[in-house]
Tab-separated table of C-alpha atoms in Angstrom:
chain	number	residue	atom	x	y	z
A	1	MET	CA	2.016	0.503	24.511
A	2	THR	CA	2.311	0.118	20.769
A	3	GLU	CA	5.211	1.769	18.934
A	4	LEU	CA	3.531	2.183	15.551
A	5	SER	CA	0.287	3.602	14.209
A	6	VAL	CA	-0.983	2.937	10.688
A	7	VAL	CA	-3.377	5.426	9.088
A	8	ILE	CA	-5.292	4.337	5.985
A	9	VAL	CA	-7.658	6.629	4.086
A	10	ASN	CA	-10.211	4.731	2.022
A	11	TYR	CA	-12.610	5.726	-0.728
A	12	ASN	CA	-14.615	2.923	-2.362
A	13	THR	CA	-11.769	0.392	-2.406
A	14	ARG	CA	-13.344	-2.184	-0.085
A	15	ASP	CA	-11.737	-5.317	-1.510
A	16	MET	CA	-8.279	-3.786	-1.735
A	17	LEU	CA	-8.656	-2.385	1.763
A	18	ARG	CA	-9.516	-5.864	3.019
A	19	ASP	CA	-6.399	-7.288	1.358
A	20	CYS	CA	-4.257	-4.485	2.783
A	21	LEU	CA	-5.531	-5.018	6.329
A	22	ARG	CA	-5.060	-8.777	6.001
A	23	SER	CA	-1.479	-8.281	4.841
A	24	ILE	CA	-0.734	-6.240	7.973
A	25	ALA	CA	-2.437	-8.827	10.169
A	26	ASN	CA	-0.492	-11.617	8.459
A	27	GLY	CA	2.903	-10.301	9.447
A	28	GLY	CA	3.221	-6.766	8.102
A	29	SER	CA	4.350	-5.813	11.599
A	30	ARG	CA	5.102	-7.709	14.794
A	31	ARG	CA	4.695	-4.499	16.799
A	32	ASN	CA	0.928	-4.868	17.181
A	33	PRO	CA	0.316	-1.529	15.425
A	34	ALA	CA	-2.642	0.688	16.171
A	35	ILE	CA	-4.524	0.736	12.873
A	36	TRP	CA	-6.827	3.560	11.859
A	37	VAL	CA	-9.092	3.500	8.810
A	38	VAL	CA	-10.675	6.780	7.784
A	39	ASP	CA	-13.458	6.135	5.295
A	40	ASN	CA	-14.308	9.069	3.018
A	41	ALA	CA	-18.063	8.460	2.567
A	42	SER	CA	-17.627	5.272	0.547
A	43	HIS	CA	-20.762	3.706	-0.899
A	44	ASP	CA	-19.324	0.229	-1.508
A	45	GLY	CA	-19.705	-1.149	2.020
A	46	SER	CA	-16.104	-0.450	3.036
A	47	ALA	CA	-16.970	0.758	6.531
A	48	ALA	CA	-19.295	-2.182	7.209
A	49	MET	CA	-16.570	-4.573	6.066
A	50	VAL	CA	-14.033	-3.054	8.457
A	51	ARG	CA	-16.480	-3.245	11.381
A	52	ALA	CA	-17.359	-6.872	10.630
A	53	GLU	CA	-13.948	-8.297	9.737
A	54	PHE	CA	-11.446	-6.093	11.585
A	55	PRO	CA	-13.041	-5.101	14.899
A	56	TYR	CA	-9.654	-4.112	16.354
A	57	VAL	CA	-9.264	-1.345	13.756
A	58	THR	CA	-10.271	2.171	14.807
A	59	LEU	CA	-12.746	3.281	12.153
A	60	ILE	CA	-13.598	6.900	11.436
A	61	GLU	CA	-16.515	7.380	9.046
A	62	ASN	CA	-16.629	10.698	7.242
A	63	PRO	CA	-20.134	11.753	6.187
A	64	GLU	CA	-18.587	13.430	3.135
A	65	ASN	CA	-15.355	13.207	1.179
A	66	ARG	CA	-13.333	16.283	2.121
A	67	GLY	CA	-10.071	15.009	0.734
A	68	TYR	CA	-7.050	12.905	1.556
A	69	ALA	CA	-5.224	15.393	3.767
A	70	TYR	CA	-8.342	16.205	5.790
A	71	ALA	CA	-9.051	12.504	6.358
A	72	ASN	CA	-5.508	11.657	7.445
A	73	ASN	CA	-5.526	14.601	9.817
A	74	LEU	CA	-8.634	13.302	11.571
A	75	ALA	CA	-6.690	10.256	12.712
A	76	LEU	CA	-3.361	12.034	13.243
A	77	ARG	CA	-4.992	14.724	15.365
A	78	ARG	CA	-6.433	12.078	17.676
A	79	LEU	CA	-3.068	10.339	17.865
A	80	LEU	CA	-1.257	13.550	18.760
A	81	ALA	CA	-3.779	14.263	21.506
A	82	ASP	CA	-2.558	11.143	23.310
A	83	SER	CA	0.518	11.787	25.455
A	84	GLN	CA	1.443	8.122	24.951
A	85	ALA	CA	0.977	8.140	21.166
A	86	PRO	CA	3.090	5.657	19.166
A	87	ALA	CA	6.553	6.935	18.312
A	88	TYR	CA	6.044	6.307	14.591
A	89	SER	CA	3.112	6.851	12.261
A	90	VAL	CA	2.787	5.531	8.737
A	91	LEU	CA	0.420	6.785	6.078
A	92	LEU	CA	-0.608	3.806	3.979
A	93	ASN	CA	-2.855	3.564	0.941
A	94	PRO	CA	-5.556	0.887	0.912
A	95	ASP	CA	-4.337	-0.320	-2.502
A	96	THR	CA	-1.077	-1.622	-1.033
A	97	ILE	CA	0.025	-5.074	0.108
A	98	VAL	CA	2.477	-5.143	3.005
A	99	PRO	CA	4.870	-8.124	3.042
A	100	PRO	CA	5.878	-9.745	6.359
A	101	ASP	CA	8.070	-7.529	8.553
A	102	ALA	CA	8.005	-4.656	6.022
A	103	LEU	CA	6.706	-2.047	8.452
A	104	ASP	CA	9.034	-3.224	11.193
A	105	THR	CA	12.034	-2.927	8.870
A	106	LEU	CA	11.023	0.647	8.052
A	107	VAL	CA	10.642	1.496	11.745
A	108	ASP	CA	13.995	-0.109	12.609
A	109	ALA	CA	15.695	1.804	9.797
A	110	LEU	CA	14.186	5.118	10.849
A	111	ALA	CA	15.062	4.489	14.505
A	112	ALA	CA	18.684	3.841	13.499
A	113	ARG	CA	18.935	7.160	11.609
A	114	PRO	CA	18.417	9.917	14.199
A	115	VAL	CA	18.587	12.785	11.690
A	116	THR	CA	15.936	11.206	9.438
A	117	GLY	CA	12.399	12.393	10.073
A	118	ALA	CA	10.556	10.330	7.458
A	119	CYS	CA	11.192	7.485	5.059
A	120	GLY	CA	9.514	5.380	2.425
A	121	PRO	CA	10.044	1.979	0.789
A	122	LYS	CA	10.453	0.841	-2.770
A	123	LEU	CA	6.968	0.610	-4.266
A	124	LEU	CA	6.255	-1.825	-7.071
A	125	LEU	CA	3.237	-1.532	-9.352
A	126	ALA	CA	1.021	-4.444	-10.360
A	127	ASP	CA	3.212	-5.177	-13.399
A	128	GLY	CA	6.349	-5.311	-11.261
A	129	SER	CA	7.714	-1.955	-12.401
A	130	LEU	CA	8.884	0.736	-10.018
A	131	ASP	CA	6.340	3.311	-8.876
A	132	LEU	CA	8.433	6.339	-9.804
A	133	ALA	CA	6.739	8.505	-7.178
A	134	CYS	CA	8.406	6.578	-4.345
A	135	ARG	CA	11.532	8.776	-4.533
A	136	ARG	CA	11.352	12.346	-5.765
A	137	ALA	CA	12.957	15.755	-5.888
A	138	PHE	CA	10.884	18.827	-5.184
A	139	PRO	CA	9.211	20.251	-8.317
A	140	THR	CA	11.119	23.518	-8.425
A	141	PRO	CA	10.478	25.681	-11.512
A	142	GLU	CA	13.602	24.194	-13.130
A	143	VAL	CA	12.701	20.595	-12.298
A	144	SER	CA	9.100	21.156	-13.418
A	145	PHE	CA	10.311	22.581	-16.738
A	146	TYR	CA	12.315	19.424	-17.504
A	147	ARG	CA	9.327	17.273	-16.584
A	148	MET	CA	6.646	19.243	-18.425
A	149	THR	CA	8.688	19.593	-21.617
A	150	GLY	CA	9.389	15.859	-21.750
A	151	LEU	CA	13.151	16.188	-21.239
A	152	SER	CA	12.942	13.866	-18.229
A	153	ARG	CA	11.540	11.117	-20.457
A	154	LEU	CA	13.977	11.768	-23.288
A	155	PHE	CA	16.956	11.637	-20.916
A	156	PRO	CA	15.913	9.322	-18.044
A	157	HIS	CA	19.519	8.734	-16.953
A	158	HIS	CA	20.575	12.383	-16.881
A	159	PRO	CA	21.042	13.662	-13.289
A	160	ARG	CA	19.629	17.097	-14.144
A	161	PHE	CA	16.832	16.343	-16.604
A	162	ALA	CA	15.592	13.253	-14.726
A	163	SER	CA	15.941	14.724	-11.258
A	164	TYR	CA	12.234	14.681	-10.334
A	165	ASN	CA	11.794	10.898	-10.282
A	166	MET	CA	15.525	10.237	-9.887
A	167	THR	CA	15.516	7.645	-12.669
A	168	PHE	CA	19.261	8.160	-13.053
A	169	LEU	CA	19.772	6.241	-9.768
A	170	ASP	CA	19.660	2.493	-9.213
A	171	PRO	CA	16.270	1.787	-7.572
A	172	ASP	CA	17.940	-0.663	-5.191
A	173	VAL	CA	20.285	1.921	-3.663
A	174	GLU	CA	19.271	3.691	-0.459
A	175	THR	CA	19.494	7.447	-0.774
A	176	GLU	CA	18.437	10.720	0.784
A	177	VAL	CA	15.606	12.274	-1.223
A	178	ASP	CA	13.440	15.345	-1.113
A	179	ALA	CA	10.232	13.342	-0.799
A	180	VAL	CA	8.700	9.902	-0.672
A	181	VAL	CA	5.091	9.195	-1.550
A	182	GLY	CA	2.119	9.204	0.812
A	183	ALA	CA	1.098	5.742	-0.376
A	184	CYS	CA	3.564	4.523	2.259
A	185	MET	CA	5.285	7.223	4.278
A	186	LEU	CA	6.653	6.567	7.758
A	187	VAL	CA	7.118	9.667	9.934
A	188	ARG	CA	8.333	10.125	13.493
A	189	THR	CA	5.366	11.236	15.595
A	190	ALA	CA	7.648	13.824	17.231
A	191	VAL	CA	8.278	15.284	13.775
A	192	ILE	CA	4.532	15.564	13.152
A	193	ARG	CA	4.198	17.466	16.423
A	194	GLU	CA	7.035	19.772	15.356
A	195	VAL	CA	6.069	20.333	11.716
A	196	GLY	CA	2.302	20.123	11.938
A	197	LEU	CA	-0.349	18.134	10.125
A	198	LEU	CA	-0.949	17.786	6.398
A	199	ASP	CA	-2.061	20.941	4.587
A	200	GLU	CA	-5.784	20.538	3.948
A	201	THR	CA	-5.671	23.056	1.098
A	202	TYR	CA	-4.747	20.033	-1.006
A	203	PHE	CA	-7.761	17.830	-1.722
A	204	MET	CA	-5.850	15.009	-3.379
A	205	TYR	CA	-2.206	14.840	-4.510
A	206	GLY	CA	0.588	17.152	-3.427
A	207	GLU	CA	0.005	17.017	0.312
A	208	ASP	CA	2.806	14.472	0.761
A	209	LEU	CA	5.255	16.635	-1.196
A	210	ASP	CA	4.231	19.648	0.856
A	211	TRP	CA	4.675	17.708	4.104
A	212	ALA	CA	8.110	16.541	2.993
A	213	TYR	CA	9.068	20.118	2.095
A	214	ARG	CA	8.120	21.309	5.558
A	215	ILE	CA	9.877	18.368	7.249
A	216	LYS	CA	13.097	19.279	5.455
A	217	GLN	CA	12.632	22.957	6.321
A	218	TYR	CA	12.848	21.888	9.954
A	219	GLY	CA	16.210	20.265	9.298
A	220	TRP	CA	15.173	16.615	9.028
A	221	GLN	CA	16.332	14.220	6.310
A	222	ILE	CA	14.003	12.016	4.273
A	223	ARG	CA	15.260	8.679	3.000
A	224	TYR	CA	14.271	6.173	0.368
A	225	LEU	CA	14.757	2.652	1.742
A	226	PRO	CA	14.653	0.029	-1.036
A	227	GLN	CA	15.433	-2.808	1.373
A	228	VAL	CA	11.673	-2.736	1.975
A	229	THR	CA	9.355	-3.477	-0.946
A	230	ILE	CA	5.619	-2.854	-0.855
A	231	HIS	CA	3.197	-3.530	-3.694
A	232	HIS	CA	1.056	-0.613	-4.828
A	233	TYR	CA	-1.966	-1.038	-7.075
A	234	LYS	CA	-1.960	2.598	-8.085
A	235	ARG	CA	-4.940	4.838	-8.961
A	236	ALA	CA	-7.503	2.601	-7.231
A	237	ALA	CA	-9.442	5.610	-5.946
A	238	SER	CA	-8.572	8.255	-8.535
A	239	SER	CA	-9.649	6.066	-11.468
A	240	GLN	CA	-13.219	6.081	-10.167
A	241	ARG	CA	-13.536	9.798	-10.965
A	242	PRO	CA	-10.725	10.430	-13.445
A	243	MET	CA	-11.784	13.857	-14.684
A	244	GLN	CA	-12.122	15.247	-11.167
A	245	SER	CA	-8.849	13.575	-10.210
A	246	ILE	CA	-7.062	15.292	-13.090
A	247	ARG	CA	-8.329	18.653	-11.855
A	248	HIS	CA	-7.187	17.832	-8.307
A	249	PHE	CA	-3.782	16.779	-9.679
A	250	TYR	CA	-3.149	20.085	-11.426
A	251	ASP	CA	-4.712	22.083	-8.611
A	252	ALA	CA	-2.125	20.476	-6.336
A	253	MET	CA	0.628	21.616	-8.702
A	254	ARG	CA	-0.647	25.177	-8.520
A	255	ILE	CA	-0.976	25.126	-4.738
A	256	PHE	CA	2.544	23.766	-4.226
A	257	TYR	CA	4.122	26.161	-6.702
A	258	ARG	CA	2.293	29.225	-5.389
A	259	LYS	CA	2.996	28.314	-1.762
A	260	HIS	CA	6.696	27.572	-2.067
A	261	TYR	CA	8.108	29.129	-5.242
A	262	ALA	CA	5.906	31.834	-6.771
A	263	ALA	CA	7.172	34.643	-4.536
A	264	THR	CA	10.774	34.142	-5.703
A	265	THR	CA	10.072	33.387	-9.374
A	266	PRO	CA	10.673	36.130	-11.988
A	267	THR	CA	7.462	37.472	-13.512
A	268	LEU	CA	7.915	36.087	-17.027
A	269	LEU	CA	8.829	32.648	-15.746
A	270	HIS	CA	5.886	32.785	-13.336
A	271	VAL	CA	3.497	33.450	-16.229
A	272	LEU	CA	5.006	30.591	-18.242
A	273	ILE	CA	4.706	28.161	-15.308
A	274	GLU	CA	1.079	29.051	-14.635
A	275	ALA	CA	0.263	28.769	-18.345
A	276	GLY	CA	2.138	25.472	-18.593
A	277	ILE	CA	0.174	23.927	-15.723
A	278	THR	CA	-3.108	25.022	-17.291
A	279	LEU	CA	-2.080	23.740	-20.718
A	280	LYS	CA	-1.078	20.353	-19.294
A	281	GLU	CA	-4.394	20.192	-17.461
A	282	TRP	CA	-6.352	20.881	-20.648
A	283	ILE	CA	-4.347	18.255	-22.528
A	284	GLY	CA	-4.972	15.731	-19.753
A	285	LEU	CA	-8.693	16.425	-19.701
A	286	GLY	CA	-8.943	16.389	-23.478
A	287	SER	CA	-7.012	13.150	-23.961
A	288	ASN	CA	-9.148	11.446	-21.341
A	289	LEU	CA	-12.342	12.516	-23.091
A	290	LEU	CA	-11.090	10.710	-26.202
A	291	ARG	CA	-10.492	7.474	-24.295
A	292	PRO	CA	-13.103	4.875	-23.405
A	293	ALA	CA	-14.393	5.500	-19.879
A	294	ALA	CA	-12.638	2.395	-18.528
A	295	ALA	CA	-9.255	3.617	-19.801
A	296	ARG	CA	-9.375	7.129	-18.336
A	297	ARG	CA	-6.735	7.953	-15.764
A	298	VAL	CA	-4.622	10.661	-14.189
A	299	GLU	CA	-1.449	11.155	-16.251
């Protein structure tokens, strides 16, 4: 019986998906993980590639793209239905490369920390810089204000102003965090049973933050583990439809805020937050319209 399942949601990233699956096969884990690929109606031959080159992978082909959370849940729901499901499940993006033993080191670290329900590694972007999303605080109204007004960029080493991406901390120091990123997020399967699946209200973005919020509500810790480094070629899927991705990004902000904070936020501040999200969305859409199509991206 395998101890680890790997769930990868793919949308038109065939070549990166191939490289990701090869990296796992070439030593990403010695635990013989059960690998699931959920393809969200790709039209680049991704599903055919998986069938031809990775016959041991369990492939789920969605006839339509109903979002990241929905796709992950298809695989997780099947895993949870098995009484002998692996003890650990990792969500992994197809635009990642997993070095030898990386997944095993994450599993060993989580197993050694009984109060930790989920963890994530250090993620490095293609240029070698840190993917700031790999360790985060929850976007409370206060934290969101510092981020949306630019104070977090002006004062990246200030513990209060830079709290969202925790840029005041050494990226090589292990720490408890509010959330890690769904690009590589290892969760105890028992925690998934306890907390529930991803919230499918989110189409893209935000579902990992929401999951982390719920995991912590149940009393579990979440840890950032920089002793493991995984390479993340970010925005591989979102860059294909940047304008829609921007809308999904800000929709996720609204969903998270309304679900977890709106009820306890004073009316005036609530109005300012809602207006601020909309303004940032308009700016993002407008600035992308002024860019060449190849340079458009989610901010």
